[in-house]
Structure formats: structure tokens, C-alpha cells
Short mmCIF file of C-alpha atoms in Angstrom, two decimals:
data_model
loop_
_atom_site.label_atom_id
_atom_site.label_comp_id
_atom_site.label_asym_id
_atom_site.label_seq_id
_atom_site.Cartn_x
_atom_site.Cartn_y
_atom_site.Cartn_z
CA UNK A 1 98.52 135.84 91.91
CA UNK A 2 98.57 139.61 91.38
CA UNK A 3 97.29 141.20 88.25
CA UNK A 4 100.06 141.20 85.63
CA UNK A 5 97.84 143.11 82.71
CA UNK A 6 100.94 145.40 81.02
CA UNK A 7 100.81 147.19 78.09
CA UNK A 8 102.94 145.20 75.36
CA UNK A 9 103.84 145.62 72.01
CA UNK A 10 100.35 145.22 69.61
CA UNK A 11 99.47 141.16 68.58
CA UNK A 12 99.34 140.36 65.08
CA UNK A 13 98.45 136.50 64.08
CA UNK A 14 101.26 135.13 62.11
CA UNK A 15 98.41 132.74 59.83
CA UNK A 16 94.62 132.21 59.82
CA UNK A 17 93.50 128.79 58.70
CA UNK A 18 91.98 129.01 55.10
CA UNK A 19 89.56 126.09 56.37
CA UNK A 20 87.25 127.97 59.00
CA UNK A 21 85.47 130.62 59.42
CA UNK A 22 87.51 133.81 60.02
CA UNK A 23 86.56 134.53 63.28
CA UNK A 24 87.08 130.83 64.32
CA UNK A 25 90.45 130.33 62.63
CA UNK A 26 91.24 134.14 64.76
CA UNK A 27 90.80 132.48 67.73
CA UNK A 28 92.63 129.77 66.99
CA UNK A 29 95.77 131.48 66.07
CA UNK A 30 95.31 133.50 69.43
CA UNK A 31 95.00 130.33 71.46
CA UNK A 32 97.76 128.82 69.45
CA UNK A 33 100.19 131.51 70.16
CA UNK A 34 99.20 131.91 74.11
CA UNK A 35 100.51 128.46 73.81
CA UNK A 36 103.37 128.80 72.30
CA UNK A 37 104.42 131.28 74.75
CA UNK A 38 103.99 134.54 72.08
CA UNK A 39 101.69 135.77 74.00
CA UNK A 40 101.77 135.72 78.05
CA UNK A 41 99.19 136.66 80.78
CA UNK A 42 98.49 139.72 81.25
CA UNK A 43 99.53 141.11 77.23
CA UNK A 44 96.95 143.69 76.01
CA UNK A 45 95.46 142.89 72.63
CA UNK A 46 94.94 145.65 70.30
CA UNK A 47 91.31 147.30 69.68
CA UNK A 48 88.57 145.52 67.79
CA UNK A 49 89.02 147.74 65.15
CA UNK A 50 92.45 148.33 64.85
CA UNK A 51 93.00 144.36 64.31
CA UNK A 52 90.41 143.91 61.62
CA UNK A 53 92.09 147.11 59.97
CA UNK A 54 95.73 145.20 60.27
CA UNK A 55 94.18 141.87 58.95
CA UNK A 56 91.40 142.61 56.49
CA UNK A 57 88.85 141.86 58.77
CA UNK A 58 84.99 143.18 59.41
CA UNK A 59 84.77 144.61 63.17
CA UNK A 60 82.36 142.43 63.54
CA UNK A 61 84.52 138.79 62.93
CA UNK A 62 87.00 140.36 65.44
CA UNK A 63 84.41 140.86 67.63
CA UNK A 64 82.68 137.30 67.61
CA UNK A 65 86.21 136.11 67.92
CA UNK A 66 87.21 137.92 70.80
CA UNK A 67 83.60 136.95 72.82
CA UNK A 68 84.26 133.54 72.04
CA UNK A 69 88.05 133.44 72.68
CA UNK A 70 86.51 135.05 76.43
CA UNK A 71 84.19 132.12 76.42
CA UNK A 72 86.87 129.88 76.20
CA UNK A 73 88.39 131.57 79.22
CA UNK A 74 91.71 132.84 76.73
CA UNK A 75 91.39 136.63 77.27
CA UNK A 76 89.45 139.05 79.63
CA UNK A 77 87.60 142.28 79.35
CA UNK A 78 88.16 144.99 81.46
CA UNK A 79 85.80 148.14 80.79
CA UNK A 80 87.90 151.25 79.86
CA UNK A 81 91.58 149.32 79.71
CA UNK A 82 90.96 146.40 77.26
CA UNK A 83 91.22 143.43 76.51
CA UNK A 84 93.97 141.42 77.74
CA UNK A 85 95.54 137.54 77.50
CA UNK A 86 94.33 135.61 80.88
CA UNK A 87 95.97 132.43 82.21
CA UNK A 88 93.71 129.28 80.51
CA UNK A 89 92.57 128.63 84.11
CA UNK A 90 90.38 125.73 83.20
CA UNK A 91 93.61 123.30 83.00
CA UNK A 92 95.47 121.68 85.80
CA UNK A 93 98.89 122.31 87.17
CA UNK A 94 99.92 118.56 84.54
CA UNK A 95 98.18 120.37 81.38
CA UNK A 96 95.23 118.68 81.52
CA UNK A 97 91.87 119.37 80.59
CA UNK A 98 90.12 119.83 83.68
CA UNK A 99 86.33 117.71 84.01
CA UNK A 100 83.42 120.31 83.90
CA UNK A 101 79.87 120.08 85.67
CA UNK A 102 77.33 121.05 82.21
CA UNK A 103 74.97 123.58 83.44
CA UNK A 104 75.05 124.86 79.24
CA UNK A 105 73.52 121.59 77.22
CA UNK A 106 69.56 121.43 78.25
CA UNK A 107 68.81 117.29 78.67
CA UNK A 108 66.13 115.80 80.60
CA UNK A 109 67.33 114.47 84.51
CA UNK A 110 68.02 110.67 84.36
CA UNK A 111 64.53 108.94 84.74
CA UNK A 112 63.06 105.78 83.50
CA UNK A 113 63.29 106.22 80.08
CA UNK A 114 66.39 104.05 79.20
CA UNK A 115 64.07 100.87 80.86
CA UNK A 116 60.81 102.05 79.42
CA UNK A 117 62.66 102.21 75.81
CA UNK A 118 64.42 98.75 76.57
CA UNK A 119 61.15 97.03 77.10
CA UNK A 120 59.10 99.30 74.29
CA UNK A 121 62.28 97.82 72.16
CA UNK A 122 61.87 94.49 73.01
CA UNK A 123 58.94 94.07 72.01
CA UNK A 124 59.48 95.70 68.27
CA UNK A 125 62.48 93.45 68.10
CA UNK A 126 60.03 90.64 66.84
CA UNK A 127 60.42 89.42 63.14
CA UNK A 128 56.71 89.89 62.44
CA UNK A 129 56.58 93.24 64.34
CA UNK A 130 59.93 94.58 62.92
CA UNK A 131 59.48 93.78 59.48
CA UNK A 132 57.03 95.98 57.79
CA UNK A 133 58.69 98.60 59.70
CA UNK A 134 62.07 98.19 57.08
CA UNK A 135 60.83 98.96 53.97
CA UNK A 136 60.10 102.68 52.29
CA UNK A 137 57.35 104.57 53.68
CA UNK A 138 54.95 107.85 53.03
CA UNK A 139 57.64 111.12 53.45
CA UNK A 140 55.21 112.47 56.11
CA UNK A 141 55.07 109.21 58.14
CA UNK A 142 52.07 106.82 58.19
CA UNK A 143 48.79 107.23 59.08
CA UNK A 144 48.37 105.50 62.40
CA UNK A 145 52.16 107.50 63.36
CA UNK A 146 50.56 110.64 62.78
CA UNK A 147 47.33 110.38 64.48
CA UNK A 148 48.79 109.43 67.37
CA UNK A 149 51.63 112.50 67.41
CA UNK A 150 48.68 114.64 66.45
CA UNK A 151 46.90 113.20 70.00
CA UNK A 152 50.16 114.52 71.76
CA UNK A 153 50.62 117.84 70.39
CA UNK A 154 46.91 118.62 71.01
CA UNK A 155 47.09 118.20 74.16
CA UNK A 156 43.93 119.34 76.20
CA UNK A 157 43.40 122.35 73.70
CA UNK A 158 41.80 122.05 69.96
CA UNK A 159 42.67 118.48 68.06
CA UNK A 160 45.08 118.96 65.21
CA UNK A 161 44.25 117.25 62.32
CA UNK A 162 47.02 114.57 61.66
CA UNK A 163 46.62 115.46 57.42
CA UNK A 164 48.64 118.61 58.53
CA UNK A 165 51.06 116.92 61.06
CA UNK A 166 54.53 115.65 59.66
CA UNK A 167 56.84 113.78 61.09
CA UNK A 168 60.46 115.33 61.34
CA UNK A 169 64.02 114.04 62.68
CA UNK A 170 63.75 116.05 65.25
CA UNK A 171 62.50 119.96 66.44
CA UNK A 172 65.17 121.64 64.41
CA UNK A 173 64.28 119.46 61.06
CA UNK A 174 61.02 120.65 61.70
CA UNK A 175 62.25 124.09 62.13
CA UNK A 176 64.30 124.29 59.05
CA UNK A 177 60.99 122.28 57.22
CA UNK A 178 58.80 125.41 58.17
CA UNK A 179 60.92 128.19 57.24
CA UNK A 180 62.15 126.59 54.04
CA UNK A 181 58.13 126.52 52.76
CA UNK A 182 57.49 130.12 53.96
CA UNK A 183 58.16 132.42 50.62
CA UNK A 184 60.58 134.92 52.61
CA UNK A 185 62.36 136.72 49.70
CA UNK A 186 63.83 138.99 52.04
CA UNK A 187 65.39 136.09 54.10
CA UNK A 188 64.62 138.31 57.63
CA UNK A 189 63.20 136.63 60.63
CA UNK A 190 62.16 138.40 63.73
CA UNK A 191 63.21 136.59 66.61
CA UNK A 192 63.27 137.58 70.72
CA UNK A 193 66.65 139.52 71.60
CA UNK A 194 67.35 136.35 73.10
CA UNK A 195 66.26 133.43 71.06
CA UNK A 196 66.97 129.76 70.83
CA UNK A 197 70.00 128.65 69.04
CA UNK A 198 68.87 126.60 66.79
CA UNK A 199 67.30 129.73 64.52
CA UNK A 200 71.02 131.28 65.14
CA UNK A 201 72.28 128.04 63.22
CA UNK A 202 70.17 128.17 60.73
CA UNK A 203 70.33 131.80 60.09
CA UNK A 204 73.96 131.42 59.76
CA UNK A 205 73.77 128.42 57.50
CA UNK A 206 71.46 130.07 54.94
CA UNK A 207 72.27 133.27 55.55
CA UNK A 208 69.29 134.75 57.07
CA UNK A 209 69.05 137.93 58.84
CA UNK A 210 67.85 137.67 62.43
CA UNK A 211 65.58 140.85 63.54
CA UNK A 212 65.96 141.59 67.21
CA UNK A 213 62.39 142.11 68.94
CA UNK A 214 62.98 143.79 72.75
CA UNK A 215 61.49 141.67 75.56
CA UNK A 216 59.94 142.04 78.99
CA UNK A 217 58.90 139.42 81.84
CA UNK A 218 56.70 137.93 79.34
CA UNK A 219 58.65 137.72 76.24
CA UNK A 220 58.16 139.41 73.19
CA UNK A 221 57.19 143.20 73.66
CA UNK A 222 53.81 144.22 71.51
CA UNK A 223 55.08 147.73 70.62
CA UNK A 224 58.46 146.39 69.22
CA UNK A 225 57.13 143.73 67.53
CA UNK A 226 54.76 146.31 65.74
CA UNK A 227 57.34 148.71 65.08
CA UNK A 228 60.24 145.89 64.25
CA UNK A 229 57.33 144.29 61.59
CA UNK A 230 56.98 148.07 60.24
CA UNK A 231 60.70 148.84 59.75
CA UNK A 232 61.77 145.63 58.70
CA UNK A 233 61.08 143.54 55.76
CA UNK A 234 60.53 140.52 57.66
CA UNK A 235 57.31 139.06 57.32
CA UNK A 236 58.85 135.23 59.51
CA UNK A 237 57.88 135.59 63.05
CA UNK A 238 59.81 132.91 65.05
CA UNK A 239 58.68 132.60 68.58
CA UNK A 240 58.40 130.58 71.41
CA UNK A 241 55.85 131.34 74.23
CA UNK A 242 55.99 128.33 76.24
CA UNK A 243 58.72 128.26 78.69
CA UNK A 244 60.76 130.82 75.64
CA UNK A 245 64.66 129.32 75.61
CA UNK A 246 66.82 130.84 77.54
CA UNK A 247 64.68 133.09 79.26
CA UNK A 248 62.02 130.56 80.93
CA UNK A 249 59.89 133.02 80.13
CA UNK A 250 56.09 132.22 79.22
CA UNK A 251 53.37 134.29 78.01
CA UNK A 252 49.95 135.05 78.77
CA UNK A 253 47.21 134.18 76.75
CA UNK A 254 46.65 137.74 76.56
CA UNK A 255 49.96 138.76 74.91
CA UNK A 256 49.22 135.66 72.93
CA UNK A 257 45.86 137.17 71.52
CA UNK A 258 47.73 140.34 70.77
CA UNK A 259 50.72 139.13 69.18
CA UNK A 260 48.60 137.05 67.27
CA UNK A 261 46.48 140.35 66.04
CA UNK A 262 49.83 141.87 65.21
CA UNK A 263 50.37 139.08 63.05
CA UNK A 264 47.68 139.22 61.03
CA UNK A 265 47.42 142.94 60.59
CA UNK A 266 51.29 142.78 59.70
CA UNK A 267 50.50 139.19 57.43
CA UNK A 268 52.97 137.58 59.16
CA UNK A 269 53.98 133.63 59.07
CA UNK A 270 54.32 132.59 62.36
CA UNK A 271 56.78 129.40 63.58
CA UNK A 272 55.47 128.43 66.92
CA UNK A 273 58.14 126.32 68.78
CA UNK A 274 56.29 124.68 71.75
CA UNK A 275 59.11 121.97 72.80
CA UNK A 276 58.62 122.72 76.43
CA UNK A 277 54.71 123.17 76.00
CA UNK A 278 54.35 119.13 77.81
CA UNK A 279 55.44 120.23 81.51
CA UNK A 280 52.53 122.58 81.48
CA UNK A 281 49.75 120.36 82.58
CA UNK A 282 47.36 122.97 81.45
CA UNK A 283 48.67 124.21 78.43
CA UNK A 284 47.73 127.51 77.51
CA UNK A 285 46.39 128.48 74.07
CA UNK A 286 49.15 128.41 71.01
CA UNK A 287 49.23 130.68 68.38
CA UNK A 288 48.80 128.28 66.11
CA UNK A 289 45.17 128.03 67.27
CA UNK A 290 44.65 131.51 67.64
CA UNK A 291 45.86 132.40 63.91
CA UNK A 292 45.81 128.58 62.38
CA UNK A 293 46.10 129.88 58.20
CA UNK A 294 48.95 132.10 58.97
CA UNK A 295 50.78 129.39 61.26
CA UNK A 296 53.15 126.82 61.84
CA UNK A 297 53.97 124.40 65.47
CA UNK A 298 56.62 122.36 65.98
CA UNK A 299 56.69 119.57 69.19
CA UNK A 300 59.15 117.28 69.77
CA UNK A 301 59.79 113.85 71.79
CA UNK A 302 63.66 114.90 72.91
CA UNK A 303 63.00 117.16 75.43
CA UNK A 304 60.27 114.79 77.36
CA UNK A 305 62.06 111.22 76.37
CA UNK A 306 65.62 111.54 75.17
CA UNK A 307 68.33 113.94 73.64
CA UNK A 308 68.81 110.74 71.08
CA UNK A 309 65.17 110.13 70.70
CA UNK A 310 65.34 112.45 67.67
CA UNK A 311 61.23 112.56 66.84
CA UNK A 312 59.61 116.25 66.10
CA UNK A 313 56.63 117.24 64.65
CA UNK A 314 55.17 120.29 62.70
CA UNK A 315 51.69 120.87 61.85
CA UNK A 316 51.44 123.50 58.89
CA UNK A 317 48.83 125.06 57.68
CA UNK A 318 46.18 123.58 55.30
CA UNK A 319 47.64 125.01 52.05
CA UNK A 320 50.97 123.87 52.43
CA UNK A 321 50.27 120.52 53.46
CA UNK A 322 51.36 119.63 49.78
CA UNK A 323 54.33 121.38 50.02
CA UNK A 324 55.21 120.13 53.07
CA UNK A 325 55.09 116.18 51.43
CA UNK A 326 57.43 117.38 48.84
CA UNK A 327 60.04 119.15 51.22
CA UNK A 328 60.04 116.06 53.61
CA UNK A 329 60.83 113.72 50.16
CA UNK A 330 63.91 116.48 49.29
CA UNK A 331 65.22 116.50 52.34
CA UNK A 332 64.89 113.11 54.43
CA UNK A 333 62.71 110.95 52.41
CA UNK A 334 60.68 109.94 55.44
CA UNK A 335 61.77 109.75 58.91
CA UNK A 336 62.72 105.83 60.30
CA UNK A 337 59.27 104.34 60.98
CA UNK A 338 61.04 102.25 63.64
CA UNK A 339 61.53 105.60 65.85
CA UNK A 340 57.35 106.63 64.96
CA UNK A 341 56.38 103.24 65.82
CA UNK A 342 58.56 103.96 68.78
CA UNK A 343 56.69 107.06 69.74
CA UNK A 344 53.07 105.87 68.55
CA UNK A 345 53.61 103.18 71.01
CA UNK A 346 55.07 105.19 74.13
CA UNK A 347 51.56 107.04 73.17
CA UNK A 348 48.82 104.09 72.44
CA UNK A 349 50.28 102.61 76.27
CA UNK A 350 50.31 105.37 78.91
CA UNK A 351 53.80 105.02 79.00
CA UNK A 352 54.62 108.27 77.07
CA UNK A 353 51.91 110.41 79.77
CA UNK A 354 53.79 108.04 82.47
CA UNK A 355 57.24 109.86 81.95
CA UNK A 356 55.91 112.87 81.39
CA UNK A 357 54.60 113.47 84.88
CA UNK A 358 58.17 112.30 85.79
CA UNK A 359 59.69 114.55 83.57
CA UNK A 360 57.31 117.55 85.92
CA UNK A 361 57.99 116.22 89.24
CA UNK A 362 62.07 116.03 88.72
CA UNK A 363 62.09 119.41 87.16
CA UNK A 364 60.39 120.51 89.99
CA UNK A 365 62.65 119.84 92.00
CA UNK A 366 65.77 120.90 90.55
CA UNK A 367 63.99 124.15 89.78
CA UNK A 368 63.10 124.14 93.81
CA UNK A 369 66.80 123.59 94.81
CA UNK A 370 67.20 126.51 92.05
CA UNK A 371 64.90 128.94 93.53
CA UNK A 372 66.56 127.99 96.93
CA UNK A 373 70.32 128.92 95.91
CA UNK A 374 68.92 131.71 94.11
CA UNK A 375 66.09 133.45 95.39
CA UNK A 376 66.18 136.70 93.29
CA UNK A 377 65.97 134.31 90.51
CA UNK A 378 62.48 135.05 88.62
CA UNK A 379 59.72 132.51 89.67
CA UNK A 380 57.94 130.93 86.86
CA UNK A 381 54.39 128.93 87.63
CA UNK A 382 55.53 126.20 84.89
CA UNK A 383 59.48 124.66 86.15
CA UNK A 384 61.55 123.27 83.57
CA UNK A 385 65.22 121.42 83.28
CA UNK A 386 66.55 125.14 82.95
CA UNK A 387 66.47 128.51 84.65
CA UNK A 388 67.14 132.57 83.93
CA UNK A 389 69.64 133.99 86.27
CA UNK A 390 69.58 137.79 86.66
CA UNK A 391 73.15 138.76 87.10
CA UNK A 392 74.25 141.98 89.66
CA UNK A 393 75.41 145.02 87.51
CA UNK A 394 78.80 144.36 88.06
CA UNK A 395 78.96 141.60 86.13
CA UNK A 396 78.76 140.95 82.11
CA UNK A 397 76.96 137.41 80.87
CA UNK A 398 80.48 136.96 79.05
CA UNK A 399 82.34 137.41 82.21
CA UNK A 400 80.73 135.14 84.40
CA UNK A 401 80.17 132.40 81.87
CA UNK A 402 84.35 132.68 81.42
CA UNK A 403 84.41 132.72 85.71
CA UNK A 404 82.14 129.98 85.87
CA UNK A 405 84.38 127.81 83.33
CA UNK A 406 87.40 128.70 85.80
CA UNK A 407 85.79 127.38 88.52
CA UNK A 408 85.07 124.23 86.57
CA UNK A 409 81.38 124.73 85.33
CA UNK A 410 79.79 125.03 82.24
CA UNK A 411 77.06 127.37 81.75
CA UNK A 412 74.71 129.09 78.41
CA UNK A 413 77.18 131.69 77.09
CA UNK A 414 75.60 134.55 75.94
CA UNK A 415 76.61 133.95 72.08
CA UNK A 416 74.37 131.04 71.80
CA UNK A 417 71.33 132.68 72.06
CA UNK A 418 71.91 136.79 71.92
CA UNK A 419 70.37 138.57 68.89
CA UNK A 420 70.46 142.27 70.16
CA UNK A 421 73.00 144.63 70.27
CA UNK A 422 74.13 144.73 74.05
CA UNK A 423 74.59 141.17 76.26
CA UNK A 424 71.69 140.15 78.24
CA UNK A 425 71.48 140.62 81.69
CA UNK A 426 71.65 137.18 83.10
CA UNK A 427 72.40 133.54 81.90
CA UNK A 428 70.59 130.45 81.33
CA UNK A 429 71.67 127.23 83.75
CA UNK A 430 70.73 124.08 82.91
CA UNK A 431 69.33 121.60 85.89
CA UNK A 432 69.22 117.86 83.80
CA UNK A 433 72.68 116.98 83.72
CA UNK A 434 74.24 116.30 87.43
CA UNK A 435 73.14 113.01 88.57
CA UNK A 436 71.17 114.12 91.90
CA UNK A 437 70.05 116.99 93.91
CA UNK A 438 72.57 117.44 96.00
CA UNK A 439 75.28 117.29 93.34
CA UNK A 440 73.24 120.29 91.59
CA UNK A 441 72.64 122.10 95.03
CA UNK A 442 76.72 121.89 95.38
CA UNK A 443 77.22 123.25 91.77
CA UNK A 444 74.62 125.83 91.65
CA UNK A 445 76.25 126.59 95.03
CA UNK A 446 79.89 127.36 93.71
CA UNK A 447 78.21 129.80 91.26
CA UNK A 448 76.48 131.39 93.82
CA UNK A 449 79.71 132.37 95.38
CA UNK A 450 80.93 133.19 92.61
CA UNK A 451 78.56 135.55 91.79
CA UNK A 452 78.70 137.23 94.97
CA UNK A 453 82.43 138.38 94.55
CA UNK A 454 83.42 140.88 91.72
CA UNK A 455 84.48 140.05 88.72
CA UNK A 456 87.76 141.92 88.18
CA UNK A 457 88.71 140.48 91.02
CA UNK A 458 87.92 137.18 89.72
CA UNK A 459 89.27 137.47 86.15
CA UNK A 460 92.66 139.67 86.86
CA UNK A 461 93.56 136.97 89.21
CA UNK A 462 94.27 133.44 88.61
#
């Protein structure tokens, strides 16, 4: 079809839903009158500015909603012209919702973990096993459940002392658990440019500011952080050098050391997130070890077992171990001792270090059929269920997420994890979710012809 952009009379929402966010209920109006037939392919939307002048609106609201209404594939960019209503591509010639392959949602490959948990199960399921697993227990978890997570988290590096580990529904409990004991008056965090979504959540949820800290190959860049810690009255550093999502980018232990010496000259709390840290046979140093009083890791049993399996962990340091026993009790009471007995058992049996090495060996191979579609893709020495994509100038992350969606496939959009103030300059796939290796090589294929083509030529036609 040949480009039909025109220049038509200036949109105006007739209503924004008084029961979502502004920017969300925006979008929804836009998609609602697209559908309607108000609005047609090709119609130019008015400027950023000049809407949220018209509607009462920050700049920025219009803005999120017009990145994610091009997420969603609604509307198009074009640099110079503007932005402009584009056909909703990812439906079929009935109406349909089209399938999509999910390169976007990070899960472990299908392994042995459904039979492993089936058996582990089974054998819980007995009366006299099961029962003193119902009734109320400590808010950190008990004893024998938190030596044994302490074990894990240590892995070959310093032991953890399990009177400072508890026991969390999952990484991002334990992530809201550390930075709800950290006295942060100002409410700032410095995070990567591109961070993990989860802190983007949360930030939004208690309104938290999120300080953007530049990064390089390794991750966080010494002389920002320094300056960023300076200029800002942030004293949360949240930060994950293990396999950093969406980057894939680990550091070395000595950017570790540094950023550790930054953080005590600057008396900075640090929240190490080390999810990832388990396909790294040799783990390196944390941070936690390096600065242990100023501290606190998190680890979790989804990314190596299950997206369900919703066990984390967070070590804290020594003075807020009392604290910690009191948040737990306000905000979960304790976490099901069927799920710890769960883990302590994977643990105590092999069974846990068993799926682990699967967990490595499948991830290196989808990161191998990766590297193989991609090969100016950056090589990391640790693979993972997830990889950085370096995108050619030509294209925006926002663009090619919104060509990949036309073409069927799900991938990270750059909202989800950008902090900064310009897009990044790639996008994160995800390798877990197609069933096989060739299905991924196909899919990772399609993008790679995609990528090769340019995107107005792409996105003006559909």
C-alpha cells in the first residue's frame, strides 16, 4: 500500500476515562476513535505540546501516551513530519487478534522442572509431612528454610549468615522489602539509564524519583555515578551487575571494587539484585561482600525454576535484621512454608544444582543460535534466556519494537526499562519462550530481516 500520511484537520479526544491514568485513558480514546473510523491511516496528530495545551495535560503524559500508543503499533513517528495514525497491522483481514511469538516476557526454556516439582510435590503431599507445614510460622521463614537459601545465595563466594536472610514472595517483594527499610527522605534512587522494570513499578507506585546513571559495555559508568551521587540527593543505589536486565551486561570485579568505593565515600545504600547471578558457574564477587554494612542482595528461585515458583530472598545488613522481621509481619506475614519447604528440598537433594546446569546448557544454546542470527550482537562470557541487540542508526528502539509487533513478534519495548532522556540504542529479546531451537532460529530470523530493511519503509507501508 502506498503511504497515505496527509495533513488533516488537528485530533482532539472527545472523553478521557476518569478511571486510569491520564496517559493510559489518552491512548485509549485514540485507539477508540481509530476504531470508530474518526481517525484514518495516515491522519497527522497534533504536537506533543500543543495536545497537552488543548487538554490540560503535562508534555510529559502526552508523551508516554504517544510511545505507548507506537508500542501498540496505533501511530508512527516520522523524524521532522510527525506523528501520524498507522493501520493496527497486528490484526487479520476477519478482525482478529493475530497470535504473537514473546521475545518481551524473560521465562526460563521448558526443562524438567514441571516433573522434578511433581515428584518434590508428591512427596510433601503426605499427612505427616504436610501438616506442620499449615499452621503460622516465623515472618522471616524458619530456620532450617533459611539456612538452606542462605547455602544457595552464597554460592562459591563468602557464606551469608541465614540470621540476615529473609524469605520473600518473590525478587520484587524482596525489592520493595529493601527499599522500604532504607531511610530515603528524598525518595531518589539512582538506577542504570536502562534498568529493570520492576524499580520502574515501584517508583511509580510510591512515587519515587528514578536518577539516570550513563552506562558503558560494563554497566554503570564510575564518573557518572560520582557526579549523579554529587548532584542528586539520592543516597539508594539500585544495581544489578550480574547479567544487568536488559542490557546482559556484567561487570568486572574491578568496576565492582570501585563502585563499591564510590559507595562508601558517597554513604550510599546499595540494593544488589543478583537474579541471574546462578548461570555464572563462577560467580564473581557481589557488592554485598565488598561493602556488607552499607548493603542489601536479593536472589530468587523464578528465574532458575519457574515464573510461578514465586521464592526470593534478601540478605540485609546486620542492623536491620530487626527491621526487616517487622516489615515482613506488615506486609506478608510470612511467606507459605509449603513453597520454602519446596525450595529447601530442591536444595538438601541435588535436584535444585541438577536444573541449574540445565538451566546453563539450554541458555547456551539459544544464546548460540542468537549470536548466529546476529553476529554484531555483543558477546557476553556468561549466556542467559535474553540478549542486547544493537540496532543500525536508522532505526529507533520504539520503531522496531512497533515493526516487530507487525510482523507478529513481541519484543522488550523500550518503556519498560528506559530511565534516561533519549531511547536506547538497541532492544532486549527474550530466548525462553518458543518451544525449540529451530522455532527461535525462525523468529529471531524474521527480525533479522526486518532489521535489515528501513524503517519508513516499513512503518509508512502496511
Amino acid at each position: 500500500m502506498r503511504n497515505t500520511f496527509t495533513n488533516t484537520p488537528s485530533w482532539r479526544p472527545r472523553a478521557l476515562s476518569p478511571d486510569k491514568p491520564r496517559y493510559l485513558a489518552l491512548v485509549e480514546a485514540l485507539r477508540r476513535d481509530i476504531d470508530e473510523g474518526r481517525l484514518s491511516e495516515g491522519h497527522r496528530l497534533p504536537p506533543h505540546r500543543e495536545l497537552a495545551r488543548n487538554l490540560g495535560l503535562s508534555v510529559g503524559t502526552v508523551s508516554r501516551a504517544y510511545q505507548e500508543a507506537e508500542q501498540r503499533g496505533l501511530i508512527a513517528g516520522r523524524v521532522g513530519q510527525g506523528t501520524f495514525v498507522r493501520r493496527a497491522a497486528w490484526r487479520n483481514e476477519q478482525g482478529a487478534a493475530q497470535s504473537f511469538v514473546d521475545l518481551a516476557l524473560n521465562v526460563p526454556a521448558p526443562g524438567e522442572e514441571s516433573d522434578i516439582l511433581a515428584g518434590l510435590f508428591a512427596e510433601l503431599s503426605h499427612p505427616s509431612a504436610i501438616a506442620p507445614l499449615l499452621d503460622y510460622g516465623p515472618h522471616a521463614g524458619a530456620g532450617d528454610h533459611r539456612a538452606a537459601v542462605a547455602s544457595f545465595m552464597a554460592h562459591a563466594n563468602a557464606a551469608i549468615d541465614p540470621s540476615r536472610v529473609f524469605l520473600c514472595n518473590g525478587a520484587q517483594h524482596a525489592l520493595s522489602l529493601a527499599l522500604s527499610l532504607i531511610d530515603n527522605p528524598s525518595r531518589a534512587i539512582l538506577v542504570d539509564t536502562q534498568t529493570y522494570s520492576g524499580i520502574k513499578a515501584y517508583a511509580a507506585a510510591f512515587h519515587a524519583e528514578l536518577v539516570p546513571v550513563e552506562m558503558d559495555a560494563e554497566g554503570m559508568i564510575l564518573e557518572a555515578l560520582d557526579a549523579a551521587s554529587r548532584r542528586s540527593p539520592a543516597r539508594v543505589l539500585y544495581v544489578m551487575p550480574t547479567l544487568h536486565s536488559p542490557t546482559a551486561r556484567t561487570m568486572s570485579r574491578a568496576r565492582r571494587e570501585a563502585i563499591a568505593d564510590i559507595a562508601a565515600a558517597r554513604d550510599l545504600w546499595i540494593v544488589e539484585d543478583d537474579v541471574y547471578g546462578f548461570f555464572d558457574p563462577n560467580p564473581p564477587i557481589t557488592l554485598a561482600e565488598l561493602l556488607p554494612s552499607h548493603s542489601f542482595y536479593i536472589s530468587s528461585f523464578s528465574k532458575c525454576v519457574a515464573p510461578g515458583f514465586r521464592l526470593g530472598a534478601l540478605a540485609v545488613p546486620p542492623t536491620f535484621v530487626e527491621r526487616a522481621n517487622l516489615m515482613l509481619h506488615a506486609t506478608s506475614w510470612f511467606v507459605s512454608p509449603v513453597l520454602c519447604m519446596a525450595a529447601t528440598r530442591l536444595i538438601e537433594t541435588g535436584k535444585l544444582d541438577a536444573l541449574v546446569a540445565q538451566r546453563r546448557r539450554q541458555a547456551s544454546e539459544r544464546y548460540g543460535v542468537f549470536r548466529e542470527t546476529f553476529s554484531d550482537a555483543a558477546l557476553i562470557d556468561t549466556p542467559a534466556f535474553f540478549g542486547w541487540l544493537p540496532l543500525p542508526a536508522d532505526w529507533s528502539a520504539t520503531s522496531f519494537a512497533t515493526a516487530a509487533r507487525a510482523a507478529g513478534i513481541l519484543v522488550t519495548p523500550p518503556a519498560a526499562s528506559n530511565v534516561g532522556p533519549s531511547e536506547p540504542d538497541g532492544v532486549r529479546l527474550c530466548l525462553g519462550i518458543p518451544p525449540d531451537l529451530e522455532t527461535l532460529a525462525a523468529v529471531l530470523r524474521t527480525l533479522h530481516d526486518l532489521i535489515s530493511r528501513r524503517p519508513w519503509n516499513i512503518l509508512s507501508v502496511a
